Amino acid sequence: ISTWKTILLQDSTSPIMEQLMFFHDHTMMILIIITILVGQMLTSMLFNKFIHRFLLEGQLIEMIWTILPAIILILIALPSLRLLYIMEEINSPMISIKTIGHQWYWSYEYSDYKNLEFDSYMIPTNELNKFNFRLLDVDNRMTVPFLTQIRLIVTSLDVIHSWTIPSIGIKIDGTPGRLNQMSFNINRTGLLYGQCSEICGANHSFMPIVIESISPT
């Protein structure tokens, strides 16, 4: 998701998102080259009579347009598979947080040091302060230390939800009766905004997510 006055991705706040942005740029570079080549071929065909008296077969061109696409697909697939494996790793988390999706709010449970549970609802428009963002701010933020390995466990109690923070590069489905997990590490302090990314009912657009990244000391 892009933010105000931008057409690109949000600024990254985690190593995972940085890698995703590098992969995006890598793939876009390949797609732009392909688009230019195909456009040039289509343009040249406008001035071609499509007649060749001596052309019976072209083994060389057949080899080129068979092998070249295979190489391009490999160049896209290898970094993509590497990213998938990196995102699935759980690297000795310091903190585990359980997130539960409801219609239409989120619940958070911290259980490493002491049992702490709270619900997070969107702040209604008529109760917003001047510094709040409409449809994005919540009454209780999820608070985590930065430069700390966090394990997030996501589930749901009713329908399928999707816990998403674009600037971290995280999107985890919350499925009833199932626990999904992901590990992340935030590399700076601040407020990080996200929303439910799975259509979950009438108020799907009104269950935002806010992470407050703070210093661990």
Short mmCIF file of C-alpha atoms in Angstrom, two decimals:
data_model
loop_
_atom_site.label_atom_id
_atom_site.label_comp_id
_atom_site.label_asym_id
_atom_site.label_seq_id
_atom_site.Cartn_x
_atom_site.Cartn_y
_atom_site.Cartn_z
CA ILE A 1 0.00 0.00 0.00
CA SER A 2 1.33 3.46 -0.76
CA THR A 3 0.74 6.39 1.58
CA TRP A 4 -0.12 10.03 1.04
CA LYS A 5 1.50 11.71 -2.00
CA THR A 6 3.50 8.62 -2.94
CA ILE A 7 3.21 6.18 -5.83
CA LEU A 8 5.73 3.61 -4.57
CA LEU A 9 5.88 1.26 -1.60
CA GLN A 10 6.03 2.52 1.97
CA ASP A 11 9.42 3.11 3.58
CA SER A 12 10.68 -0.16 5.00
CA THR A 13 10.93 -0.63 8.76
CA SER A 14 12.27 -4.19 8.77
CA PRO A 15 14.93 -6.26 6.98
CA ILE A 16 12.18 -8.41 5.43
CA MET A 17 10.56 -5.39 3.79
CA GLU A 18 13.92 -4.18 2.48
CA GLN A 19 14.44 -7.55 0.78
CA LEU A 20 10.91 -7.45 -0.65
CA MET A 21 11.58 -3.99 -2.11
CA PHE A 22 14.84 -5.20 -3.68
CA PHE A 23 12.96 -8.13 -5.22
CA HIS A 24 10.25 -5.77 -6.50
CA ASP A 25 12.87 -3.57 -8.20
CA HIS A 26 14.66 -6.62 -9.62
CA THR A 27 11.43 -8.00 -11.12
CA MET A 28 10.30 -4.62 -12.45
CA MET A 29 13.63 -4.16 -14.23
CA ILE A 30 13.14 -7.49 -16.03
CA LEU A 31 9.52 -6.64 -16.91
CA ILE A 32 10.50 -3.23 -18.30
CA ILE A 33 13.15 -4.81 -20.54
CA ILE A 34 10.62 -7.39 -21.79
CA THR A 35 8.02 -4.68 -22.43
CA ILE A 36 10.50 -2.60 -24.45
CA LEU A 37 11.59 -5.60 -26.54
CA VAL A 38 8.02 -6.73 -27.25
CA GLY A 39 7.00 -3.15 -28.08
CA GLN A 40 9.91 -2.85 -30.51
CA MET A 41 8.92 -6.13 -32.19
CA LEU A 42 5.28 -5.07 -32.52
CA THR A 43 6.33 -1.71 -33.95
CA SER A 44 8.63 -3.35 -36.51
CA MET A 45 5.78 -5.65 -37.60
CA LEU A 46 3.77 -2.61 -38.70
CA PHE A 47 6.31 -2.05 -41.49
CA ASN A 48 6.83 -5.71 -42.38
CA LYS A 49 5.18 -7.36 -45.39
CA PHE A 50 5.25 -10.81 -43.73
CA ILE A 51 6.77 -12.34 -46.89
CA HIS A 52 10.01 -14.33 -47.07
CA ARG A 53 10.67 -16.51 -50.13
CA PHE A 54 13.39 -18.69 -48.60
CA LEU A 55 12.36 -19.08 -44.95
CA LEU A 56 11.52 -22.74 -44.31
CA GLU A 57 12.62 -23.11 -40.70
CA GLY A 58 14.53 -21.17 -38.07
CA GLN A 59 16.11 -23.49 -35.52
CA LEU A 60 18.24 -20.73 -34.02
CA ILE A 61 15.30 -18.44 -33.31
CA GLU A 62 13.32 -21.40 -31.95
CA MET A 63 16.13 -22.14 -29.50
CA ILE A 64 16.40 -18.49 -28.48
CA TRP A 65 12.72 -17.98 -27.69
CA THR A 66 12.61 -21.29 -25.80
CA ILE A 67 15.77 -20.94 -23.69
CA LEU A 68 15.61 -17.18 -23.02
CA PRO A 69 12.19 -17.22 -21.27
CA ALA A 70 13.36 -20.18 -19.15
CA ILE A 71 16.43 -18.20 -18.02
CA ILE A 72 14.26 -15.17 -17.22
CA LEU A 73 11.88 -17.29 -15.13
CA ILE A 74 14.83 -18.75 -13.21
CA LEU A 75 16.18 -15.24 -12.53
CA ILE A 76 12.80 -14.33 -11.02
CA ALA A 77 12.17 -17.63 -9.20
CA LEU A 78 15.48 -17.96 -7.32
CA PRO A 79 15.29 -14.69 -5.31
CA SER A 80 11.57 -15.29 -4.78
CA LEU A 81 12.16 -18.74 -3.25
CA ARG A 82 14.97 -17.35 -1.11
CA LEU A 83 12.62 -14.70 0.27
CA LEU A 84 9.91 -17.27 0.99
CA TYR A 85 12.31 -19.34 3.08
CA ILE A 86 13.60 -16.27 4.93
CA MET A 87 10.06 -15.19 5.81
CA GLU A 88 9.23 -18.66 7.17
CA GLU A 89 12.18 -18.74 9.58
CA ILE A 90 11.54 -18.30 13.30
CA ASN A 91 14.84 -17.04 14.72
CA SER A 92 14.88 -17.46 18.53
CA PRO A 93 12.24 -14.83 19.32
CA MET A 94 12.62 -12.67 22.42
CA ILE A 95 8.89 -11.95 22.61
CA SER A 96 5.84 -13.88 21.40
CA ILE A 97 2.57 -12.04 20.82
CA LYS A 98 -0.75 -13.68 20.01
CA THR A 99 -3.17 -11.73 17.80
CA ILE A 100 -6.82 -12.74 17.56
CA GLY A 101 -9.12 -11.36 14.88
CA HIS A 102 -12.78 -10.62 15.63
CA GLN A 103 -15.60 -8.95 13.75
CA TRP A 104 -14.41 -6.18 13.78
CA TYR A 105 -11.48 -5.57 16.11
CA TRP A 106 -8.22 -7.19 17.20
CA SER A 107 -7.19 -8.73 20.51
CA TYR A 108 -3.58 -9.03 21.67
CA GLU A 109 -2.06 -11.35 24.27
CA TYR A 110 1.42 -10.98 25.78
CA SER A 111 2.34 -14.03 27.86
CA ASP A 112 6.16 -14.11 28.07
CA TYR A 113 6.63 -12.09 31.25
CA LYS A 114 3.14 -11.58 32.61
CA ASN A 115 -0.33 -12.24 31.25
CA LEU A 116 -1.48 -9.11 29.46
CA GLU A 117 -4.55 -9.09 27.23
CA PHE A 118 -6.37 -6.19 25.60
CA ASP A 119 -8.68 -5.36 22.69
CA SER A 120 -7.87 -2.81 20.00
CA TYR A 121 -10.75 -0.89 18.41
CA MET A 122 -10.68 1.82 15.76
CA ILE A 123 -11.18 5.34 17.13
CA PRO A 124 -14.46 6.72 15.70
CA THR A 125 -14.16 9.81 13.51
CA ASN A 126 -16.03 12.03 15.99
CA GLU A 127 -13.53 11.13 18.76
CA LEU A 128 -10.30 11.73 16.82
CA ASN A 129 -7.68 14.16 18.07
CA LYS A 130 -5.87 16.51 15.70
CA PHE A 131 -2.85 14.21 15.41
CA ASN A 132 -4.88 11.03 14.72
CA PHE A 133 -5.38 9.49 11.29
CA ARG A 134 -8.95 8.86 10.17
CA LEU A 135 -9.84 5.14 9.94
CA LEU A 136 -6.29 4.17 10.97
CA ASP A 137 -5.85 4.99 14.66
CA VAL A 138 -6.87 2.69 17.49
CA ASP A 139 -7.53 3.10 21.19
CA ASN A 140 -4.94 0.50 22.29
CA ARG A 141 -1.80 0.04 20.23
CA MET A 142 0.30 -3.09 20.01
CA THR A 143 3.64 -2.07 21.55
CA VAL A 144 6.92 -3.82 20.73
CA PRO A 145 10.63 -2.97 21.19
CA PHE A 146 12.65 -2.28 18.07
CA LEU A 147 15.80 -4.27 17.16
CA THR A 148 14.21 -7.26 18.89
CA GLN A 149 13.12 -10.53 17.31
CA ILE A 150 9.33 -10.82 17.64
CA ARG A 151 7.21 -13.90 16.98
CA LEU A 152 3.62 -13.14 16.00
CA ILE A 153 0.94 -15.82 16.28
CA VAL A 154 -2.31 -15.02 14.47
CA THR A 155 -5.71 -16.69 14.65
CA SER A 156 -9.40 -15.78 14.50
CA LEU A 157 -12.54 -16.54 16.46
CA ASP A 158 -15.14 -16.03 13.71
CA VAL A 159 -14.21 -15.55 10.03
CA ILE A 160 -10.92 -15.33 8.15
CA HIS A 161 -9.01 -12.10 8.81
CA SER A 162 -5.58 -10.97 7.60
CA TRP A 163 -3.18 -9.08 9.89
CA THR A 164 -1.15 -6.78 7.64
CA ILE A 165 1.51 -4.11 8.20
CA PRO A 166 2.92 -3.08 4.77
CA SER A 167 6.00 -1.22 6.05
CA ILE A 168 7.19 -4.36 7.89
CA GLY A 169 6.35 -6.65 4.98
CA ILE A 170 3.95 -8.80 7.00
CA LYS A 171 0.63 -10.28 5.92
CA ILE A 172 -0.66 -13.23 7.96
CA ASP A 173 -4.07 -14.82 7.65
CA GLY A 174 -6.03 -15.33 10.85
CA THR A 175 -8.02 -18.54 10.34
CA PRO A 176 -10.51 -19.97 12.88
CA GLY A 177 -9.10 -23.10 14.53
CA ARG A 178 -5.59 -22.56 13.16
CA LEU A 179 -2.46 -20.78 14.42
CA ASN A 180 -0.25 -19.06 11.84
CA GLN A 181 3.06 -17.55 12.88
CA MET A 182 5.72 -15.25 11.52
CA SER A 183 8.89 -13.66 12.86
CA PHE A 184 9.93 -10.05 12.30
CA ASN A 185 12.38 -7.44 13.52
CA ILE A 186 11.62 -3.70 13.41
CA ASN A 187 14.70 -1.53 12.83
CA ARG A 188 13.44 1.89 13.96
CA THR A 189 11.02 3.47 16.37
CA GLY A 190 7.69 5.02 15.40
CA LEU A 191 4.06 4.25 14.64
CA LEU A 192 3.35 1.66 11.96
CA TYR A 193 -0.12 1.41 10.43
CA GLY A 194 -1.92 -1.46 8.76
CA GLN A 195 -5.38 -2.87 8.14
CA CYS A 196 -7.21 -6.16 7.81
CA SER A 197 -6.53 -7.39 4.27
CA GLU A 198 -9.21 -10.08 4.00
CA ILE A 199 -12.84 -9.12 3.41
CA CYS A 200 -14.49 -10.18 6.65
CA GLY A 201 -17.90 -8.54 6.71
CA ALA A 202 -19.66 -5.20 6.79
CA ASN A 203 -17.04 -3.40 8.90
CA HIS A 204 -13.97 -4.93 7.26
CA SER A 205 -12.61 -1.43 6.54
CA PHE A 206 -12.89 -0.38 10.17
CA MET A 207 -10.46 -2.68 11.99
CA PRO A 208 -7.05 -1.02 11.60
CA ILE A 209 -3.77 -2.13 13.15
CA VAL A 210 -1.24 0.15 14.85
CA ILE A 211 2.18 -0.92 16.13
CA GLU A 212 4.10 1.41 18.42
CA SER A 213 7.79 0.60 18.10
CA ILE A 214 9.73 1.80 21.15
CA SER A 215 13.25 1.60 22.54
CA PRO A 216 13.86 -1.63 24.50
CA THR A 217 15.68 0.28 27.27
#
